[in-house]
Amino acid sequence: MTLTEKVKRAVCASVPTDGDIGVAVSGGSDSMCLLDCLLRFCLLPRERLVVINVDHGIRGEESKRDSAFVADYCKARGLALVSRFADVPKDAAASGESIETAARCVRRALFDELVRDGRVSVVMTAHNAFDRTESVLMHIFRGSGLSGLIGPTVRDGYLVRPLIDVTKPEIAAYTKEYGVPYVEDSTNADTTYTRNFLRHEILPLVRSRYEGVDGAVARLGDAVAEMLASAGKCHEIRPDGSVMLACCGFGGADVVAAMNAAGLKKDFTEAHVIAIKGLESKPSGVGVDLPHGYRAERESDGVRIFSSSETPECETEFSLGKHVFPHASVSVEKCEAKVSKVGTVFDLNKIPLGAVIRTRKDGDVFTPFGGNEKSLSDWLIDKKIPRYERKRLLYIASGRDVLAVIGVATGEKIKIDETTVAAAKATQTRLAGEGEQI
């Protein structure tokens, strides 16, 4: 199968038929090969493509040159371009992360933003078969669980990797045959970077002894993915993105499958798996901290795995329409006036001037439907809303007075009654961040 056929197969299987498609392009041979293939063989309409380029600020003038090269290429072909500059060395120094990790976080944040804002529906990256081999080995060397053996795949959430079954020599042959222009990144030869050390020092020796090692790694990853998928019968993905493991004597493979489903796909160890298994016999509220801001916690009906990263405080003026927050969106629309003790259908005319939609704050109070005023914290505990979920909920509020817990309950002060002439409904939708290996 040729490179073009592999890309076409991936596009047909993983790219939606509507919406704009992001293509991450650095200007290097891999991403320029992907972009050229999409254009040359009309695999997607040109007007649907949005080229995404990030200048990481790592190589000074050379980085600017690469971004200018991409911009000129797009201008000459009438392609939409989203470009971004980031001072990755500064970010890495502040966070203590490696340059590689900080750069990946910058790219991921931009991809998340474009998908969240509806600018693109998926983002294509130019990861290839050699990248998959390198990723799997890096996962193994730093102590990965089973899912680390999978590595990057064709589709991972909103990420699509059309070249993941294509080798580096195939890319080189394509760019030579069609005269694809590209720029060289001087840091690709710097073996102080872990991936470059594997790429230039270790893997050439491995490939000299083991023919087809990249295909073997890919087959292993596919087999592990299939095994974990079949082991996922003990867990349930909840609407909020958390994953619940039913207490039914689940095993290690079930735990790994549940962590993968929750979004944790690397850097966990056997010790984490054993700790999560141990929660089955613990009382509610006992938990285990996991890598990358995740946590597993015992609840009354099982063990929940979720991202425990803090939701930033956010607030916007109350109004009809859609409101987008970093972690969720809220839609407020007029509806039929119908009394209900659940949900957030309310009397629109009872919303006071200056009301807002926001996350919770210390000192918030809430008067539930038919009840008396109490602290919001106490009410949430009484309703048995899990601790991790409380900070993600959004509220209609006036000062410290919470009028409605969106998606959960309408307060007494804005309830529907016989005087209601205009009603509205507020719904909250979680924004999911997906994937890794960006």
CSV table of C-alpha atoms in Angstrom, one decimal:
chain,number,residue,atom,x,y,z
A,1,MET,CA,0.0,0.0,0.0
A,2,THR,CA,1.4,3.4,-1.0
A,3,LEU,CA,1.7,6.4,1.3
A,4,THR,CA,-1.1,8.1,-0.5
A,5,GLU,CA,-3.4,5.0,-0.1
A,6,LYS,CA,-2.6,4.9,3.6
A,7,VAL,CA,-3.4,8.5,4.1
A,8,LYS,CA,-6.6,8.2,2.1
A,9,ARG,CA,-7.7,5.2,4.2
A,10,ALA,CA,-7.0,7.1,7.4
A,11,VAL,CA,-8.9,10.2,6.2
A,12,CYS,CA,-11.9,8.2,5.1
A,13,ALA,CA,-12.1,6.3,8.4
A,14,SER,CA,-11.4,9.1,10.9
A,15,VAL,CA,-12.3,12.5,9.4
A,16,PRO,CA,-15.9,13.8,9.7
A,17,THR,CA,-17.7,14.7,6.5
A,18,ASP,CA,-18.5,18.2,7.7
A,19,GLY,CA,-16.7,21.0,9.6
A,20,ASP,CA,-13.2,22.4,9.0
A,21,ILE,CA,-10.2,20.2,9.5
A,22,GLY,CA,-7.0,21.4,11.3
A,23,VAL,CA,-3.6,20.3,10.0
A,24,ALA,CA,-0.7,20.9,12.3
A,25,VAL,CA,2.2,22.0,10.1
A,26,SER,CA,5.7,22.8,11.4
A,27,GLY,CA,7.3,23.1,8.0
A,28,GLY,CA,9.3,19.9,8.4
A,29,SER,CA,9.3,17.1,6.0
A,30,ASP,CA,6.6,15.0,7.8
A,31,SER,CA,4.0,17.7,8.1
A,32,MET,CA,4.7,19.1,4.6
A,33,CYS,CA,4.4,15.6,3.2
A,34,LEU,CA,0.9,15.2,4.9
A,35,LEU,CA,-0.3,18.6,3.7
A,36,ASP,CA,1.0,18.1,0.1
A,37,CYS,CA,-0.7,14.7,0.0
A,38,LEU,CA,-4.1,16.1,1.1
A,39,LEU,CA,-3.8,18.9,-1.5
A,40,ARG,CA,-2.2,17.0,-4.4
A,41,PHE,CA,-4.7,14.1,-4.4
A,42,CYS,CA,-7.7,16.2,-3.3
A,43,LEU,CA,-8.3,14.0,-0.3
A,44,LEU,CA,-10.2,16.9,1.4
A,45,PRO,CA,-11.6,20.1,0.0
A,46,ARG,CA,-9.0,22.9,0.2
A,47,GLU,CA,-11.6,25.3,1.7
A,48,ARG,CA,-12.1,22.9,4.7
A,49,LEU,CA,-8.4,22.8,5.7
A,50,VAL,CA,-7.0,25.1,8.4
A,51,VAL,CA,-3.3,25.0,8.8
A,52,ILE,CA,-2.1,25.3,12.4
A,53,ASN,CA,1.5,26.5,13.1
A,54,VAL,CA,3.3,27.2,16.4
A,55,ASP,CA,6.5,29.1,16.7
A,56,HIS,CA,7.8,27.7,20.0
A,57,GLY,CA,10.5,30.3,20.4
A,58,ILE,CA,13.1,27.6,21.0
A,59,ARG,CA,15.4,28.3,18.0
A,60,GLY,CA,15.2,32.1,17.7
A,61,GLU,CA,15.4,33.3,14.1
A,62,GLU,CA,15.3,29.8,12.7
A,63,SER,CA,11.9,29.3,14.4
A,64,LYS,CA,10.7,32.5,12.8
A,65,ARG,CA,12.0,31.3,9.4
A,66,ASP,CA,10.0,28.1,9.7
A,67,SER,CA,6.8,29.8,10.6
A,68,ALA,CA,7.3,32.4,7.7
A,69,PHE,CA,7.9,29.4,5.3
A,70,VAL,CA,4.5,27.9,6.4
A,71,ALA,CA,2.8,31.2,6.1
A,72,ASP,CA,4.1,31.8,2.6
A,73,TYR,CA,3.2,28.3,1.5
A,74,CYS,CA,-0.4,28.8,2.7
A,75,LYS,CA,-0.7,32.3,1.2
A,76,ALA,CA,0.4,30.9,-2.2
A,77,ARG,CA,-2.2,28.2,-2.1
A,78,GLY,CA,-5.1,30.1,-0.5
A,79,LEU,CA,-5.1,28.0,2.7
A,80,ALA,CA,-6.5,29.3,6.0
A,81,LEU,CA,-3.7,29.6,8.6
A,82,VAL,CA,-3.8,29.9,12.4
A,83,SER,CA,-0.4,30.8,13.8
A,84,ARG,CA,0.7,31.2,17.4
A,85,PHE,CA,4.0,32.2,19.1
A,86,ALA,CA,4.9,30.9,22.5
A,87,ASP,CA,8.0,31.3,24.7
A,88,VAL,CA,8.5,27.6,25.5
A,89,PRO,CA,11.9,28.0,27.1
A,90,LYS,CA,10.4,30.5,29.6
A,91,ASP,CA,7.3,28.2,30.2
A,92,ALA,CA,9.6,25.2,30.8
A,93,ALA,CA,11.7,27.1,33.3
A,94,ALA,CA,8.7,28.3,35.2
A,95,SER,CA,7.0,24.9,35.3
A,96,GLY,CA,10.1,22.7,35.7
A,97,GLU,CA,9.0,20.6,32.8
A,98,SER,CA,11.3,19.6,29.9
A,99,ILE,CA,11.3,21.7,26.7
A,100,GLU,CA,9.7,18.8,24.9
A,101,THR,CA,6.8,18.6,27.4
A,102,ALA,CA,6.3,22.3,27.6
A,103,ALA,CA,6.2,22.5,23.7
A,104,ARG,CA,3.6,19.7,23.6
A,105,CYS,CA,1.5,21.5,26.2
A,106,VAL,CA,1.5,24.7,24.1
A,107,ARG,CA,0.4,22.8,21.0
A,108,ARG,CA,-2.3,20.9,22.9
A,109,ALA,CA,-3.7,24.1,24.4
A,110,LEU,CA,-4.0,25.6,20.9
A,111,PHE,CA,-5.7,22.5,19.5
A,112,ASP,CA,-8.1,22.4,22.5
A,113,GLU,CA,-9.0,26.0,21.9
A,114,LEU,CA,-9.7,25.6,18.2
A,115,VAL,CA,-11.8,22.5,18.8
A,116,ARG,CA,-13.6,24.0,21.8
A,117,ASP,CA,-14.5,27.2,19.8
A,118,GLY,CA,-15.8,25.2,16.9
A,119,ARG,CA,-13.1,26.5,14.5
A,120,VAL,CA,-12.1,22.9,13.6
A,121,SER,CA,-13.7,19.5,14.3
A,122,VAL,CA,-10.5,17.4,14.3
A,123,VAL,CA,-6.8,18.1,14.2
A,124,MET,CA,-4.4,16.1,11.9
A,125,THR,CA,-0.8,15.6,13.0
A,126,ALA,CA,2.0,14.1,11.0
A,127,HIS,CA,3.2,11.5,13.5
A,128,ASN,CA,4.5,8.4,11.7
A,129,ALA,CA,5.3,4.8,12.3
A,130,PHE,CA,8.8,5.6,13.7
A,131,ASP,CA,7.2,8.1,16.1
A,132,ARG,CA,5.0,5.4,17.4
A,133,THR,CA,8.0,3.1,18.0
A,134,GLU,CA,9.8,5.9,19.8
A,135,SER,CA,6.8,6.7,22.0
A,136,VAL,CA,6.3,3.1,23.1
A,137,LEU,CA,10.0,2.7,24.0
A,138,MET,CA,9.9,6.0,26.0
A,139,HIS,CA,6.8,4.8,27.8
A,140,ILE,CA,8.5,1.5,28.7
A,141,PHE,CA,11.8,3.0,29.9
A,142,ARG,CA,10.1,5.5,32.2
A,143,GLY,CA,7.7,2.9,33.7
A,144,SER,CA,4.5,2.7,31.8
A,145,GLY,CA,1.4,0.6,32.3
A,146,LEU,CA,-0.1,-1.6,29.6
A,147,SER,CA,-1.6,1.3,27.7
A,148,GLY,CA,1.9,2.7,27.2
A,149,LEU,CA,2.5,-0.1,24.8
A,150,ILE,CA,-0.2,1.2,22.5
A,151,GLY,CA,1.4,4.5,21.6
A,152,PRO,CA,-0.2,7.0,19.2
A,153,THR,CA,-2.9,5.6,17.0
A,154,VAL,CA,-4.8,6.7,13.9
A,155,ARG,CA,-7.6,8.4,15.9
A,156,ASP,CA,-7.4,9.6,19.5
A,157,GLY,CA,-10.3,11.8,20.5
A,158,TYR,CA,-10.1,14.8,18.1
A,159,LEU,CA,-6.6,13.9,17.0
A,160,VAL,CA,-6.1,12.1,13.6
A,161,ARG,CA,-2.8,10.8,12.5
A,162,PRO,CA,-3.0,9.8,8.8
A,163,LEU,CA,0.8,8.9,8.6
A,164,ILE,CA,0.9,6.7,11.7
A,165,ASP,CA,1.4,3.6,9.5
A,166,VAL,CA,3.9,5.3,7.2
A,167,THR,CA,7.7,4.9,7.8
A,168,LYS,CA,10.2,7.7,7.6
A,169,PRO,CA,11.8,6.3,4.4
A,170,GLU,CA,8.4,6.3,2.8
A,171,ILE,CA,8.0,10.0,3.7
A,172,ALA,CA,11.5,10.8,2.3
A,173,ALA,CA,10.6,9.0,-1.0
A,174,TYR,CA,7.4,10.9,-1.3
A,175,THR,CA,8.9,14.3,-0.7
A,176,LYS,CA,11.7,13.5,-3.2
A,177,GLU,CA,9.3,12.2,-5.9
A,178,TYR,CA,7.0,15.2,-5.8
A,179,GLY,CA,9.5,17.8,-4.9
A,180,VAL,CA,7.8,18.8,-1.7
A,181,PRO,CA,9.4,21.8,-0.1
A,182,TYR,CA,10.3,21.8,3.6
A,183,VAL,CA,12.6,23.2,6.2
A,184,GLU,CA,15.1,21.4,8.5
A,185,ASP,CA,14.8,21.8,12.3
A,186,SER,CA,18.4,22.0,13.7
A,187,THR,CA,17.3,20.6,17.0
A,188,ASN,CA,16.3,17.3,15.4
A,189,ALA,CA,19.9,16.3,15.6
A,190,ASP,CA,20.4,17.3,19.2
A,191,THR,CA,20.6,14.0,21.2
A,192,THR,CA,20.3,15.8,24.5
A,193,TYR,CA,16.5,15.5,23.8
A,194,THR,CA,15.3,12.1,24.9
A,195,ARG,CA,13.4,11.3,21.7
A,196,ASN,CA,16.3,12.3,19.5
A,197,PHE,CA,18.7,10.1,21.5
A,198,LEU,CA,16.4,7.1,20.9
A,199,ARG,CA,15.9,8.2,17.2
A,200,HIS,CA,19.6,8.6,16.4
A,201,GLU,CA,21.5,6.5,18.8
A,202,ILE,CA,19.4,3.5,19.8
A,203,LEU,CA,16.9,2.7,17.2
A,204,PRO,CA,19.3,2.5,14.2
A,205,LEU,CA,21.1,-0.2,16.1
A,206,VAL,CA,17.9,-2.0,16.8
A,207,ARG,CA,16.7,-1.8,13.2
A,208,SER,CA,20.1,-3.1,12.0
A,209,ARG,CA,19.4,-6.4,13.9
A,210,TYR,CA,15.6,-6.6,13.8
A,211,GLU,CA,13.9,-6.0,10.4
A,212,GLY,CA,10.4,-4.8,10.6
A,213,VAL,CA,10.6,-3.6,14.3
A,214,ASP,CA,8.2,-0.7,13.7
A,215,GLY,CA,5.5,-3.1,12.3
A,216,ALA,CA,6.1,-5.4,15.3
A,217,VAL,CA,5.6,-2.5,17.8
A,218,ALA,CA,2.5,-1.4,15.9
A,219,ARG,CA,1.0,-4.9,16.0
A,220,LEU,CA,1.8,-5.2,19.8
A,221,GLY,CA,0.1,-1.9,20.4
A,222,ASP,CA,-3.0,-2.9,18.4
A,223,ALA,CA,-3.2,-6.2,20.4
A,224,VAL,CA,-2.9,-4.4,23.7
A,225,ALA,CA,-5.6,-1.9,22.6
A,226,GLU,CA,-7.9,-4.8,21.7
A,227,MET,CA,-7.3,-6.5,25.0
A,228,LEU,CA,-8.0,-3.4,27.0
A,229,ALA,CA,-11.1,-2.8,25.1
A,230,SER,CA,-12.4,-6.2,25.9
A,231,ALA,CA,-11.4,-5.7,29.6
A,232,GLY,CA,-13.6,-2.6,29.8
A,233,LYS,CA,-16.8,-4.3,30.7
A,234,CYS,CA,-16.5,-3.4,34.4
A,235,HIS,CA,-16.5,0.3,33.9
A,236,GLU,CA,-19.0,2.9,32.8
A,237,ILE,CA,-18.1,6.3,31.2
A,238,ARG,CA,-20.3,8.9,32.9
A,239,PRO,CA,-21.6,12.1,31.1
A,240,ASP,CA,-19.1,14.3,33.0
A,241,GLY,CA,-16.2,12.4,31.6
A,242,SER,CA,-15.3,10.4,34.8
A,243,VAL,CA,-15.3,6.7,34.7
A,244,MET,CA,-16.9,4.4,37.3
A,245,LEU,CA,-15.5,1.0,38.1
A,246,ALA,CA,-18.2,-1.3,39.4
A,247,CYS,CA,-17.2,-3.1,42.5
A,248,CYS,CA,-17.4,-6.6,41.1
A,249,GLY,CA,-13.9,-8.0,41.7
A,250,PHE,CA,-12.3,-6.0,38.9
A,251,GLY,CA,-8.8,-6.9,37.8
A,252,GLY,CA,-5.7,-5.0,36.7
A,253,ALA,CA,-6.7,-5.0,33.1
A,254,ASP,CA,-10.0,-3.5,34.0
A,255,VAL,CA,-8.3,-0.7,36.0
A,256,VAL,CA,-6.0,0.1,33.1
A,257,ALA,CA,-9.0,0.2,30.7
A,258,ALA,CA,-10.8,2.5,33.0
A,259,MET,CA,-7.9,4.9,33.4
A,260,ASN,CA,-7.5,5.0,29.6
A,261,ALA,CA,-11.2,5.8,29.2
A,262,ALA,CA,-10.9,8.6,31.7
A,263,GLY,CA,-8.0,10.1,29.7
A,264,LEU,CA,-5.0,8.8,31.7
A,265,LYS,CA,-2.9,6.9,29.2
A,266,LYS,CA,0.7,7.1,30.3
A,267,ASP,CA,3.1,7.4,33.3
A,268,PHE,CA,1.1,5.2,35.7
A,269,THR,CA,2.7,2.1,37.2
A,270,GLU,CA,1.7,-1.2,38.6
A,271,ALA,CA,1.7,0.4,42.0
A,272,HIS,CA,-1.1,2.7,40.9
A,273,VAL,CA,-3.1,-0.2,39.5
A,274,ILE,CA,-2.7,-2.1,42.8
A,275,ALA,CA,-3.7,0.9,44.8
A,276,ILE,CA,-6.9,1.4,42.8
A,277,LYS,CA,-7.8,-2.3,43.2
A,278,GLY,CA,-7.4,-1.8,46.9
A,279,LEU,CA,-10.0,0.9,47.0
A,280,GLU,CA,-12.7,-1.7,46.4
A,281,SER,CA,-12.5,-2.7,50.0
A,282,LYS,CA,-12.2,0.9,51.4
A,283,PRO,CA,-15.0,3.2,52.7
A,284,SER,CA,-16.4,6.0,50.6
A,285,GLY,CA,-14.2,9.0,50.3
A,286,VAL,CA,-10.9,7.2,50.4
A,287,GLY,CA,-8.9,7.9,47.3
A,288,VAL,CA,-5.6,7.6,45.4
A,289,ASP,CA,-3.8,10.4,43.6
A,290,LEU,CA,-2.6,9.4,40.1
A,291,PRO,CA,-0.3,11.0,37.5
A,292,HIS,CA,-1.2,14.1,35.5
A,293,GLY,CA,-3.8,15.4,38.0
A,294,TYR,CA,-6.0,12.4,38.0
A,295,ARG,CA,-7.5,10.7,41.0
A,296,ALA,CA,-9.4,7.5,41.9
A,297,GLU,CA,-11.9,7.6,44.7
A,298,ARG,CA,-14.2,5.1,46.4
A,299,GLU,CA,-17.9,6.0,46.2
A,300,SER,CA,-21.0,4.2,47.3
A,301,ASP,CA,-21.5,2.5,44.0
A,302,GLY,CA,-17.9,1.8,42.9
A,303,VAL,CA,-14.5,3.4,42.3
A,304,ARG,CA,-14.5,6.6,40.3
A,305,ILE,CA,-11.5,7.7,38.2
A,306,PHE,CA,-11.5,11.4,37.2
A,307,SER,CA,-9.3,14.4,36.4
A,308,SER,CA,-8.8,16.3,39.7
A,309,SER,CA,-7.2,19.3,38.2
A,310,GLU,CA,-8.6,22.6,39.5
A,311,THR,CA,-11.3,24.3,37.5
A,312,PRO,CA,-10.3,28.0,37.3
A,313,GLU,CA,-12.8,30.6,38.6
A,314,CYS,CA,-14.9,32.0,35.8
A,315,GLU,CA,-17.8,34.3,35.5
A,316,THR,CA,-19.9,35.9,32.8
A,317,GLU,CA,-23.0,38.1,32.8
A,318,PHE,CA,-26.3,36.2,32.7
A,319,SER,CA,-28.1,36.3,29.4
A,320,LEU,CA,-29.9,34.1,26.9
A,321,GLY,CA,-27.7,32.2,24.5
A,322,LYS,CA,-24.5,30.1,24.8
A,323,HIS,CA,-21.7,30.9,27.2
A,324,VAL,CA,-18.4,29.1,26.8
A,325,PHE,CA,-16.1,28.5,29.8
A,326,PRO,CA,-12.7,26.7,29.9
A,327,HIS,CA,-14.2,23.4,31.0
A,328,ALA,CA,-17.9,23.6,29.9
A,329,SER,CA,-20.5,25.5,28.0
A,330,VAL,CA,-23.9,26.7,29.2
A,331,SER,CA,-26.9,27.2,27.0
A,332,VAL,CA,-29.8,29.4,28.3
A,333,GLU,CA,-32.9,29.3,26.1
A,334,LYS,CA,-36.6,30.1,26.6
A,335,CYS,CA,-38.9,27.2,27.1
A,336,GLU,CA,-42.3,26.1,28.3
A,337,ALA,CA,-43.2,27.2,31.8
A,338,LYS,CA,-43.5,23.9,33.7
A,339,VAL,CA,-43.0,23.4,37.4
A,340,SER,CA,-40.3,20.9,38.2
A,341,LYS,CA,-38.3,20.1,41.3
A,342,VAL,CA,-35.3,18.9,39.2
A,343,GLY,CA,-33.3,20.5,36.5
A,344,THR,CA,-32.9,24.2,35.9
A,345,VAL,CA,-36.2,25.5,34.4
A,346,PHE,CA,-36.8,28.8,36.0
A,347,ASP,CA,-38.8,32.1,35.8
A,348,LEU,CA,-36.8,34.4,33.5
A,349,ASN,CA,-38.4,37.5,35.0
A,350,LYS,CA,-37.2,36.6,38.5
A,351,ILE,CA,-33.5,36.8,37.5
A,352,PRO,CA,-32.2,40.0,39.2
A,353,LEU,CA,-30.3,42.7,37.4
A,354,GLY,CA,-26.6,41.9,37.6
A,355,ALA,CA,-27.0,38.2,37.9
A,356,VAL,CA,-24.1,36.1,36.5
A,357,ILE,CA,-23.2,32.5,35.5
A,358,ARG,CA,-20.1,31.4,37.4
A,359,THR,CA,-18.3,28.7,39.3
A,360,ARG,CA,-18.8,28.5,43.0
A,361,LYS,CA,-17.2,30.8,45.6
A,362,ASP,CA,-16.6,30.5,49.4
A,363,GLY,CA,-19.6,31.8,51.3
A,364,ASP,CA,-22.2,30.9,48.7
A,365,VAL,CA,-25.7,30.2,50.0
A,366,PHE,CA,-28.6,28.4,48.3
A,367,THR,CA,-32.3,28.2,48.9
A,368,PRO,CA,-33.5,25.0,47.3
A,369,PHE,CA,-37.0,24.6,45.8
A,370,GLY,CA,-39.4,24.4,48.7
A,371,GLY,CA,-36.7,24.7,51.3
A,372,ASN,CA,-34.8,27.1,53.6
A,373,GLU,CA,-31.5,28.9,52.9
A,374,LYS,CA,-28.4,27.0,53.7
A,375,SER,CA,-24.7,27.1,52.7
A,376,LEU,CA,-24.2,25.8,49.2
A,377,SER,CA,-21.5,23.5,50.4
A,378,ASP,CA,-23.8,21.8,52.9
A,379,TRP,CA,-26.5,21.5,50.2
A,380,LEU,CA,-24.1,19.8,47.8
A,381,ILE,CA,-23.0,17.4,50.5
A,382,ASP,CA,-26.6,16.6,51.4
A,383,LYS,CA,-27.4,15.9,47.7
A,384,LYS,CA,-24.4,13.5,47.7
A,385,ILE,CA,-22.8,15.3,44.7
A,386,PRO,CA,-19.2,14.0,44.5
A,387,ARG,CA,-16.5,16.4,45.7
A,388,TYR,CA,-14.7,16.4,42.3
A,389,GLU,CA,-18.0,17.4,40.6
A,390,ARG,CA,-18.9,20.3,42.9
A,391,LYS,CA,-16.1,22.5,41.6
A,392,ARG,CA,-17.0,21.8,38.0
A,393,LEU,CA,-20.6,22.8,38.3
A,394,LEU,CA,-21.8,26.2,37.1
A,395,TYR,CA,-24.3,28.4,38.9
A,396,ILE,CA,-26.7,31.2,38.2
A,397,ALA,CA,-26.0,33.7,41.1
A,398,SER,CA,-26.6,37.2,42.4
A,399,GLY,CA,-23.8,38.1,44.7
A,400,ARG,CA,-23.3,35.2,47.1
A,401,ASP,CA,-26.9,34.1,46.5
A,402,VAL,CA,-26.9,31.0,44.2
A,403,LEU,CA,-30.3,31.0,42.3
A,404,ALA,CA,-29.8,27.7,40.4
A,405,VAL,CA,-27.3,24.9,40.2
A,406,ILE,CA,-27.2,24.4,36.4
A,407,GLY,CA,-28.2,20.9,35.4
A,408,VAL,CA,-29.0,19.9,39.0
A,409,ALA,CA,-31.6,22.1,40.7
A,410,THR,CA,-33.6,25.4,40.5
A,411,GLY,CA,-33.7,27.5,43.6
A,412,GLU,CA,-36.8,28.7,45.4
A,413,LYS,CA,-36.2,32.3,44.5
A,414,ILE,CA,-36.5,31.8,40.7
A,415,LYS,CA,-39.0,28.9,40.7
A,416,ILE,CA,-41.8,28.5,38.2
A,417,ASP,CA,-45.2,29.4,39.7
A,418,GLU,CA,-48.7,30.6,38.7
A,419,THR,CA,-47.4,34.1,38.0
A,420,THR,CA,-44.7,33.0,35.5
A,421,VAL,CA,-45.1,34.4,32.0
A,422,ALA,CA,-41.6,33.7,30.7
A,423,ALA,CA,-39.6,30.6,31.5
A,424,ALA,CA,-36.1,29.6,30.5
A,425,LYS,CA,-33.9,26.5,30.8
A,426,ALA,CA,-30.2,26.3,31.4
A,427,THR,CA,-28.1,23.3,30.5
A,428,GLN,CA,-24.4,22.6,31.0
A,429,THR,CA,-22.3,20.6,28.5
A,430,ARG,CA,-18.8,19.4,29.4
A,431,LEU,CA,-16.0,20.2,27.0
A,432,ALA,CA,-13.8,17.2,26.6
A,433,GLY,CA,-10.0,17.4,26.2
A,434,GLU,CA,-8.7,14.3,24.4
A,435,GLY,CA,-5.7,12.5,23.5
A,436,GLU,CA,-1.9,12.6,23.9
A,437,GLN,CA,1.2,12.4,21.8
A,438,ILE,CA,0.9,15.8,20.3
